[in-house]
CSV table of C-alpha atoms in Angstrom, one decimal:
chain,number,residue,atom,x,y,z
A,1,MET,CA,80.0,263.3,105.1
A,2,THR,CA,83.0,264.3,103.0
A,3,SER,CA,85.3,261.5,102.0
A,4,PRO,CA,89.1,261.9,102.6
A,5,ILE,CA,91.2,262.9,99.7
A,6,ASN,CA,92.9,260.0,97.9
A,7,PRO,CA,95.9,261.1,95.8
A,8,ALA,CA,95.3,258.1,93.5
A,9,ASP,CA,92.1,259.7,92.3
A,10,PHE,CA,94.1,262.5,90.7
A,11,PRO,CA,96.5,262.6,87.6
A,12,ALA,CA,100.2,261.9,88.3
A,13,SER,CA,101.2,265.6,88.0
A,14,ASN,CA,98.6,266.5,90.5
A,15,GLN,CA,99.7,263.7,92.8
A,16,ASP,CA,103.2,265.2,92.8
A,17,LEU,CA,101.8,268.6,93.8
A,18,LEU,CA,99.6,267.1,96.5
A,19,TYR,CA,102.6,265.2,97.9
A,20,SER,CA,104.8,268.2,97.8
A,21,ASP,CA,102.2,270.3,99.6
A,22,TYR,CA,101.8,267.6,102.2
A,23,ARG,CA,105.5,267.5,102.8
A,24,LYS,CA,105.7,271.2,103.2
A,25,THR,CA,102.8,271.3,105.6
A,26,GLU,CA,104.5,268.5,107.6
A,27,GLU,CA,107.8,270.3,107.6
A,28,LEU,CA,106.2,273.6,108.8
A,29,GLY,CA,104.4,271.7,111.6
A,30,THR,CA,107.7,270.2,112.7
A,31,LEU,CA,109.5,273.6,112.6
A,32,ARG,CA,106.7,275.1,114.8
A,33,GLN,CA,107.3,272.3,117.3
A,34,VAL,CA,111.0,273.0,117.3
A,35,ALA,CA,110.5,276.7,117.6
A,36,ARG,CA,108.1,276.2,120.6
A,37,ALA,CA,110.5,273.8,122.3
A,38,LEU,CA,113.5,276.2,122.0
A,39,ALA,CA,111.5,279.4,122.9
A,40,ALA,CA,110.1,277.7,126.0
A,41,GLU,CA,113.6,277.7,127.6
A,42,THR,CA,114.9,280.9,129.3
A,43,ASN,CA,118.2,279.3,130.4
A,44,SER,CA,121.1,279.2,127.9
A,45,GLN,CA,122.3,275.8,129.0
A,46,LYS,CA,118.8,274.3,128.6
A,47,VAL,CA,118.5,275.8,125.1
A,48,LEU,CA,121.8,274.2,124.1
A,49,ASP,CA,120.8,270.8,125.6
A,50,THR,CA,117.4,270.9,123.8
A,51,LEU,CA,119.1,271.9,120.6
A,52,CYS,CA,121.5,268.9,120.7
A,53,GLN,CA,118.6,266.5,121.2
A,54,LEU,CA,116.5,268.1,118.4
A,55,SER,CA,119.5,268.1,116.0
A,56,MET,CA,119.9,264.4,116.3
A,57,VAL,CA,116.2,263.8,115.4
A,58,ARG,CA,116.0,266.4,112.6
A,59,GLY,CA,119.4,265.4,111.2
A,60,ARG,CA,118.9,261.7,111.4
A,61,ALA,CA,122.2,261.7,113.3
A,62,ASN,CA,124.0,259.8,116.0
A,63,GLY,CA,125.4,262.7,117.9
A,64,ALA,CA,125.4,266.5,118.4
A,65,ALA,CA,127.5,269.0,120.2
A,66,VAL,CA,127.8,272.7,120.7
A,67,ALA,CA,131.2,274.3,121.1
A,68,GLN,CA,131.2,277.8,122.6
A,69,ILE,CA,134.0,280.2,121.9
A,70,SER,CA,136.2,281.7,124.5
A,71,GLY,CA,139.0,283.8,123.1
A,72,ASP,CA,141.3,281.4,121.1
A,73,ASN,CA,139.7,278.3,122.6
A,74,GLY,CA,136.5,276.3,122.2
A,75,VAL,CA,134.7,274.3,124.9
A,76,TYR,CA,132.0,271.7,124.4
A,77,SER,CA,129.2,272.9,126.7
A,78,ALA,CA,126.4,270.7,125.4
A,79,CYS,CA,126.5,267.2,123.9
A,80,ALA,CA,124.2,264.4,123.0
A,81,GLY,CA,124.3,260.8,121.6
A,82,HIS,CA,127.7,259.5,120.5
A,83,ALA,CA,129.3,263.0,121.1
A,84,LEU,CA,128.5,262.9,124.8
A,85,SER,CA,132.1,262.1,125.7
A,86,LEU,CA,133.2,265.4,124.3
A,87,LEU,CA,131.3,267.3,127.1
A,88,GLY,CA,133.6,269.6,129.0
A,89,ILE,CA,136.6,269.3,126.7
A,90,THR,CA,138.4,272.5,125.8
A,91,PHE,CA,140.6,272.8,122.8
A,92,PRO,CA,142.6,275.4,120.8
A,93,LEU,CA,140.5,276.7,117.8
A,94,GLU,CA,143.5,277.1,115.5
A,95,GLY,CA,143.5,274.7,112.6
A,96,THR,CA,140.0,273.2,113.4
A,97,PHE,CA,136.8,273.2,111.3
A,98,THR,CA,135.0,274.6,114.4
A,99,GLY,CA,137.4,277.6,114.3
A,100,ARG,CA,136.8,278.0,110.6
A,101,VAL,CA,133.0,278.1,111.0
A,102,ALA,CA,133.3,280.5,113.9
A,103,ARG,CA,135.5,282.8,111.9
A,104,GLU,CA,133.7,282.7,108.6
A,105,HIS,CA,130.1,282.4,110.0
A,106,ARG,CA,129.0,279.8,107.4
A,107,THR,CA,127.9,276.2,107.4
A,108,LEU,CA,130.5,273.5,106.6
A,109,SER,CA,129.9,269.9,105.7
A,110,ILE,CA,132.8,267.5,106.4
A,111,ALA,CA,133.0,264.1,104.8
A,112,ASN,CA,136.2,262.9,106.5
A,113,PRO,CA,137.0,264.2,110.0
A,114,LEU,CA,140.5,262.8,109.7
A,115,GLU,CA,141.4,265.9,107.8
A,116,SER,CA,140.8,268.0,110.9
A,117,SER,CA,143.4,269.3,113.4
A,118,PRO,CA,145.8,266.7,115.0
A,119,PHE,CA,143.7,266.9,118.2
A,120,PHE,CA,140.4,265.9,116.5
A,121,ALA,CA,142.1,263.6,113.9
A,122,GLN,CA,143.1,261.4,116.8
A,123,LEU,CA,139.9,261.8,118.9
A,124,LEU,CA,137.0,261.5,116.4
A,125,PRO,CA,137.9,258.0,115.0
A,126,THR,CA,137.8,256.6,118.6
A,127,LEU,CA,134.2,257.7,118.8
A,128,GLY,CA,133.3,256.2,115.4
A,129,ILE,CA,132.3,259.6,114.0
A,130,GLY,CA,132.0,259.9,110.2
A,131,PRO,CA,130.3,262.8,108.3
A,132,ILE,CA,129.9,266.1,110.3
A,133,LEU,CA,127.7,269.1,109.6
A,134,LEU,CA,128.9,272.3,111.4
A,135,LEU,CA,126.6,275.4,111.7
A,136,PRO,CA,127.2,278.8,113.3
A,137,LEU,CA,124.7,279.9,115.9
A,138,LEU,CA,124.2,283.5,114.9
A,139,ALA,CA,121.7,286.1,116.1
A,140,ASN,CA,121.9,289.9,115.9
A,141,GLN,CA,125.5,289.6,114.6
A,142,GLN,CA,126.5,287.7,117.8
A,143,LEU,CA,128.0,284.2,117.6
A,144,PHE,CA,126.7,282.0,120.4
A,145,GLY,CA,128.7,278.9,119.4
A,146,VAL,CA,129.1,276.3,116.7
A,147,LEU,CA,126.7,273.3,116.4
A,148,SER,CA,128.3,270.0,115.2
A,149,ILE,CA,125.9,267.2,114.1
A,150,THR,CA,127.5,263.9,113.5
A,151,ARG,CA,126.7,260.6,111.8
A,152,ASP,CA,128.6,257.3,112.3
A,153,VAL,CA,131.3,256.1,110.0
A,154,GLY,CA,129.7,254.6,106.9
A,155,HIS,CA,126.5,256.6,107.1
A,156,PRO,CA,125.5,259.0,104.2
A,157,LEU,CA,126.8,262.5,104.0
A,158,PHE,CA,124.6,265.5,104.9
A,159,ASP,CA,122.9,266.8,101.7
A,160,GLU,CA,121.4,270.2,100.8
A,161,VAL,CA,118.0,269.3,102.3
A,162,ASP,CA,119.7,268.5,105.6
A,163,GLU,CA,121.7,271.7,105.5
A,164,GLU,CA,118.6,273.8,104.9
A,165,ARG,CA,116.5,272.1,107.5
A,166,LEU,CA,119.1,272.1,110.2
A,167,GLY,CA,120.2,275.7,109.3
A,168,VAL,CA,116.7,276.9,110.0
A,169,MET,CA,116.8,275.1,113.4
A,170,ALA,CA,120.2,276.6,114.2
A,171,ASP,CA,118.8,280.1,113.5
A,172,LEU,CA,115.8,279.5,115.8
A,173,ALA,CA,118.2,278.2,118.5
A,174,ALA,CA,120.4,281.3,118.1
A,175,LEU,CA,117.5,283.6,118.6
A,176,ALA,CA,116.5,281.6,121.7
A,177,LEU,CA,120.1,281.9,123.0
A,178,TRP,CA,120.0,285.7,122.4
A,179,LYS,CA,116.8,286.0,124.3
A,180,ALA,CA,118.1,283.9,127.2
A,181,SER,CA,121.4,285.8,127.4
A,182,LEU,CA,119.5,289.1,127.7
A,183,LEU,CA,117.5,287.7,130.5
A,184,GLU,CA,120.5,286.3,132.3
A,185,GLU,CA,122.5,289.6,131.9
A,186,ALA,CA,119.6,291.6,133.3
A,187,ARG,CA,119.3,289.3,136.3
A,188,SER,CA,123.0,289.5,137.2
A,189,ALA,CA,123.6,293.2,136.5
A,190,ASP,CA,122.8,294.5,140.0
A,191,ALA,CA,124.5,291.6,141.7
A,192,ALA,CA,127.6,292.1,139.6
A,193,LYS,CA,127.9,295.7,140.7
A,194,THR,CA,127.6,294.9,144.4
A,195,SER,CA,130.0,292.0,144.0
A,196,LEU,CA,132.6,294.2,142.3
A,197,LEU,CA,132.6,296.8,145.0
A,198,ALA,CA,132.7,294.2,147.8
A,199,THR,CA,135.6,292.3,146.1
A,200,LEU,CA,137.7,295.4,145.4
A,201,SER,CA,137.2,296.6,149.0
A,202,HIS,CA,138.1,293.3,150.5
A,203,GLU,CA,141.1,292.5,148.3
A,204,LEU,CA,142.7,295.9,148.8
A,205,ARG,CA,141.9,296.4,152.5
A,206,THR,CA,143.0,293.0,153.8
A,207,PRO,CA,146.7,293.1,152.7
A,208,LEU,CA,147.0,296.7,153.6
A,209,THR,CA,145.8,296.0,157.1
A,210,ALA,CA,148.3,293.2,157.4
A,211,LEU,CA,151.1,295.4,156.3
A,212,GLU,CA,150.2,298.1,158.8
A,213,GLY,CA,149.9,295.5,161.7
A,214,TYR,CA,153.3,293.9,161.0
A,215,GLY,CA,154.9,297.4,160.7
A,216,GLU,CA,153.6,298.4,164.1
A,217,LEU,CA,155.2,295.3,165.6
A,218,LEU,CA,158.6,296.2,164.2
A,219,GLU,CA,158.3,299.9,165.0
A,220,ASP,CA,157.3,299.4,168.7
A,221,GLU,CA,160.2,296.9,169.1
A,222,ILE,CA,157.8,294.4,170.7
A,223,LEU,CA,160.0,291.6,169.3
A,224,GLY,CA,163.2,293.1,170.5
A,225,SER,CA,166.4,292.8,168.4
A,226,LEU,CA,166.3,290.9,165.1
A,227,THR,CA,165.3,287.4,165.9
A,228,ASP,CA,164.0,284.5,163.7
A,229,ALA,CA,160.5,285.7,164.5
A,230,GLN,CA,161.3,289.2,163.3
A,231,ARG,CA,162.8,287.8,160.1
A,232,ASP,CA,159.6,285.8,159.6
A,233,VAL,CA,157.5,289.0,160.0
A,234,ILE,CA,159.7,290.8,157.5
A,235,VAL,CA,159.2,287.9,155.0
A,236,ARG,CA,155.5,288.1,155.5
A,237,LEU,CA,155.5,291.9,155.0
A,238,ARG,CA,157.3,291.4,151.7
A,239,THR,CA,154.9,288.7,150.6
A,240,VAL,CA,151.8,290.7,151.5
A,241,GLY,CA,153.3,293.8,149.9
A,242,ARG,CA,153.9,292.0,146.6
A,243,HIS,CA,150.4,290.7,146.7
A,244,LEU,CA,149.0,294.1,147.3
A,245,GLY,CA,151.2,295.5,144.5
A,246,SER,CA,149.9,292.9,142.1
A,247,LEU,CA,146.3,293.7,142.9
A,248,ILE,CA,146.9,297.4,142.4
A,249,GLU,CA,148.8,296.8,139.1
A,250,ASP,CA,145.9,294.7,137.8
A,251,ILE,CA,143.4,297.4,138.5
A,252,LEU,CA,145.6,300.1,136.9
A,253,THR,CA,146.2,297.9,133.9
A,254,PHE,CA,142.5,297.2,133.6
A,255,ALA,CA,141.7,300.9,133.6
A,256,SER,CA,144.4,301.6,131.0
A,257,LEU,CA,143.1,298.8,128.7
A,258,GLU,CA,139.5,299.9,128.9
A,259,ALA,CA,140.6,303.5,128.0
A,260,ASP,CA,142.9,302.2,125.2
A,261,ARG,CA,145.9,304.0,126.8
A,262,LEU,CA,148.2,301.0,126.9
A,263,THR,CA,150.9,300.3,124.3
A,264,ALA,CA,153.7,297.8,124.1
A,265,ARG,CA,157.3,298.9,124.8
A,266,ASN,CA,159.3,296.3,122.9
A,267,ALA,CA,162.9,295.4,123.6
A,268,PRO,CA,165.1,292.3,123.6
A,269,VAL,CA,164.2,289.9,126.4
A,270,ARG,CA,166.3,287.0,127.7
A,271,LEU,CA,163.9,284.2,128.7
A,272,ASP,CA,166.2,282.8,131.4
A,273,GLU,CA,166.4,286.2,133.1
A,274,LEU,CA,162.6,286.6,132.8
A,275,LEU,CA,162.0,283.3,134.5
A,276,ASP,CA,164.6,284.1,137.3
A,277,SER,CA,162.6,287.3,138.0
A,278,LEU,CA,159.4,285.3,138.5
A,279,HIS,CA,160.8,282.8,141.0
A,280,PRO,CA,160.9,285.1,144.1
A,281,PHE,CA,157.2,286.1,143.6
A,282,LEU,CA,155.8,282.6,143.0
A,283,GLU,CA,157.9,280.1,144.9
A,284,PRO,CA,156.9,281.4,148.4
A,285,LEU,CA,153.2,281.2,147.3
A,286,ALA,CA,153.6,277.6,146.2
A,287,ARG,CA,155.6,276.7,149.3
A,288,GLU,CA,152.9,278.2,151.6
A,289,LYS,CA,150.3,275.9,149.8
A,290,GLY,CA,152.6,272.9,150.2
A,291,ILE,CA,153.0,272.3,146.5
A,292,GLU,CA,155.9,272.5,144.1
A,293,PHE,CA,156.6,275.4,141.6
A,294,LEU,CA,158.9,274.3,138.8
A,295,LEU,CA,160.6,276.1,135.9
A,296,ASP,CA,161.4,274.2,132.7
A,297,LEU,CA,163.3,276.1,130.0
A,298,GLU,CA,164.1,274.5,126.7
A,299,PRO,CA,167.8,275.0,125.9
A,300,GLY,CA,168.9,277.3,123.2
A,301,LEU,CA,165.8,279.5,122.9
A,302,PRO,CA,166.3,282.7,121.1
A,303,THR,CA,166.0,286.2,122.6
A,304,LEU,CA,162.4,287.6,122.3
A,305,VAL,CA,161.6,291.1,121.2
A,306,THR,CA,158.6,292.1,123.2
A,307,ASP,CA,157.4,294.1,126.2
A,308,GLU,CA,159.1,292.3,129.2
A,309,ALA,CA,157.0,293.9,131.9
A,310,ARG,CA,153.7,292.9,130.2
A,311,VAL,CA,155.0,289.3,129.6
A,312,ARG,CA,155.9,289.1,133.3
A,313,GLN,CA,152.5,290.4,134.3
A,314,ILE,CA,150.8,287.8,132.1
A,315,LEU,CA,152.9,284.9,133.5
A,316,LEU,CA,152.4,286.1,137.1
A,317,ASN,CA,148.7,286.1,136.7
A,318,LEU,CA,148.6,282.7,135.1
A,319,CYS,CA,151.0,281.2,137.7
A,320,GLN,CA,149.2,282.8,140.6
A,321,ASN,CA,145.9,281.4,139.4
A,322,ALA,CA,147.4,278.0,138.9
A,323,ILE,CA,148.8,278.0,142.5
A,324,LYS,CA,145.6,279.3,143.9
A,325,PHE,CA,143.5,276.5,142.5
A,326,THR,CA,146.0,273.7,143.1
A,327,GLU,CA,145.9,271.9,146.5
A,328,VAL,CA,148.2,268.9,145.8
A,329,GLY,CA,151.0,268.4,143.3
A,330,ARG,CA,152.8,271.0,141.3
A,331,VAL,CA,152.6,274.0,139.0
A,332,THR,CA,155.1,274.0,136.2
A,333,LEU,CA,156.0,276.8,133.9
A,334,ARG,CA,157.6,275.4,130.7
A,335,VAL,CA,159.1,277.5,128.0
A,336,SER,CA,159.6,275.9,124.5
A,337,ARG,CA,159.7,276.6,120.8
A,338,GLY,CA,156.3,276.9,119.2
A,339,SER,CA,154.9,276.1,115.7
A,340,PRO,CA,155.5,278.7,113.0
A,341,ALA,CA,152.9,281.5,112.9
A,342,PRO,CA,150.7,281.9,109.9
A,343,ASP,CA,153.1,284.4,108.5
A,344,GLY,CA,156.0,282.0,108.9
A,345,GLY,CA,157.5,283.7,111.9
A,346,ALA,CA,159.0,281.9,114.9
A,347,THR,CA,157.0,281.6,118.1
A,348,VAL,CA,157.6,280.7,121.7
A,349,ARG,CA,155.2,278.8,124.0
A,350,LEU,CA,155.1,279.6,127.7
A,351,ALA,CA,152.9,276.9,129.2
A,352,VAL,CA,151.6,277.0,132.8
A,353,ARG,CA,150.5,273.5,133.8
A,354,ASP,CA,148.8,272.7,137.1
A,355,THR,CA,147.5,269.6,138.8
A,356,GLY,CA,144.5,271.4,140.3
A,357,VAL,CA,140.7,271.0,140.1
A,358,GLY,CA,140.4,271.8,136.3
A,359,ILE,CA,137.7,274.0,134.9
A,360,ALA,CA,134.0,273.0,134.2
A,361,ALA,CA,132.4,273.8,130.9
A,362,THR,CA,129.9,276.1,132.6
A,363,ASP,CA,132.7,278.2,134.0
A,364,MET,CA,134.6,278.4,130.7
A,365,GLN,CA,132.0,280.8,129.2
A,366,ARG,CA,132.9,283.6,131.7
A,367,LEU,CA,136.5,282.7,132.5
A,368,PHE,CA,138.1,285.5,130.5
A,369,ARG,CA,135.5,288.1,131.5
A,370,PRO,CA,136.5,291.0,133.8
A,371,PHE,CA,135.6,290.6,137.5
A,372,SER,CA,134.5,287.0,137.0
A,373,GLN,CA,135.0,284.4,139.7
A,374,LEU,CA,134.9,280.6,139.5
A,375,GLU,CA,132.1,279.4,141.8
A,376,ASP,CA,132.9,275.8,143.0
A,377,SER,CA,132.7,274.2,146.4
A,378,GLN,CA,136.3,273.2,146.1
A,379,THR,CA,137.7,276.6,145.1
A,380,ARG,CA,135.3,279.1,146.8
A,381,ARG,CA,137.9,280.1,149.3
A,382,ALA,CA,140.3,281.0,146.6
A,383,ARG,CA,139.3,284.6,145.9
A,384,GLY,CA,140.7,287.5,143.8
A,385,THR,CA,139.6,290.4,141.8
A,386,GLY,CA,138.6,288.3,138.8
A,387,LEU,CA,140.8,290.5,136.5
A,388,GLY,CA,143.8,288.3,136.0
A,389,LEU,CA,142.8,286.2,133.1
A,390,TYR,CA,140.9,289.0,131.3
A,391,ILE,CA,144.1,291.2,131.6
A,392,ALA,CA,146.3,288.3,130.5
A,393,ARG,CA,144.3,287.7,127.3
A,394,ARG,CA,144.1,291.4,126.5
A,395,LEU,CA,147.9,291.9,127.0
A,396,ALA,CA,148.7,288.7,125.0
A,397,THR,CA,146.7,290.2,122.1
A,398,MET,CA,148.5,293.5,122.4
A,399,LEU,CA,151.8,291.6,122.1
A,400,GLY,CA,150.7,289.9,119.0
A,401,GLY,CA,150.1,286.6,120.7
A,402,ARG,CA,147.3,284.6,122.2
A,403,ILE,CA,146.4,282.4,125.2
A,404,GLU,CA,145.4,278.8,124.7
A,405,LEU,CA,143.6,276.7,127.3
A,406,VAL,CA,143.3,272.9,127.7
A,407,SER,CA,141.4,271.7,130.8
A,408,ARG,CA,139.1,269.0,132.1
A,409,PRO,CA,137.5,269.0,135.6
A,410,GLY,CA,139.6,266.9,138.0
A,411,GLU,CA,142.6,266.7,135.7
A,412,GLY,CA,144.1,270.2,136.0
A,413,SER,CA,144.6,272.9,133.4
A,414,THR,CA,147.3,274.2,131.0
A,415,PHE,CA,147.2,277.9,130.1
A,416,THR,CA,149.7,278.6,127.3
A,417,LEU,CA,150.9,282.0,126.3
A,418,VAL,CA,152.0,281.9,122.6
A,419,LEU,CA,154.2,284.9,121.5
A,420,PRO,CA,155.9,285.8,118.3
A,421,GLN,CA,159.7,285.8,118.6
A,422,ASN,CA,159.7,289.4,117.2
A,423,HIS,CA,156.7,291.8,117.7
């Protein structure tokens, strides 16, 4: 029977080689286990959850989280350990380390999280988070998110060995996410086509039928001379007509955007007049829901140079969505000065704040996609074409601005259109 190898029987130099080979073999075995665990999942969310758990073990860490990117915002869609309280939080990417990693596609080790954006500088110390390692989840030139692995305050920094080990695991996870996304897209393709046709048919036919019905009542003089009832019918006709016009405008805008036929027509815009033009469209919708619609304009704001029609379309979409998903409380459109842009230019912030249901992390991933609908037991009856937010973001980009989103389930949402003063 062969005796087991004893490193002490060999010279010191050979002992070092044996130990190094042993550690490499152990590392390879662990990586195989990690690869098998990630490859076994065919659901993107399960891949992310597994990644967070493995990251804590492999990184000797106290917490892990994955922020997925949606336009100019990030959302924590998977968390573990001490980072669990971040789950579902959405935040603007501008000025954050997460945004930097997403933009530059490279790993970043942070010794002091207090140097982060004001949002995280206040949040992270309350969680006791110290050193952070952030890694991009990249596969086939596609970014699936940013992995943050955290240690508690006072714990050692992540070294080069940690970065290499966890970088390999992040690459394996990105490949698993790529595979899972392909499977998910294939499963939903046929359903999406059917849903699109059904949604467009329903949303266009219903208001048109209502218009025709009310028109017949007036034309046949069933209500007699102008009474309060007739006036009510006329108001309803106008409301339904505006709704139908909004739907048609969204579809036409979508087609123009997809064909790259849309350009901005910039001219001076007075913000007070812009808000006044929104009120007749939105106040009746809010009143019908039994909620308030409020306008809040900061005094002394400068005149904008932008495309007024497109800004109005963005705000109508944001406000209509806010009213649609708010059952109690209010929707407020507040216009104020923004922080200077990177080039030093002045900006204006048009924030639509609601007291509605908020947005879950799982919905954030498809919120700005065309023909996408939120599926929630509380909001399922609030239907639409699913084009509003997609169009709003595309138009905001065309105008040189962006849309920021801060939301938490059960606490409402704030969609903010940030525009340069001169575009």
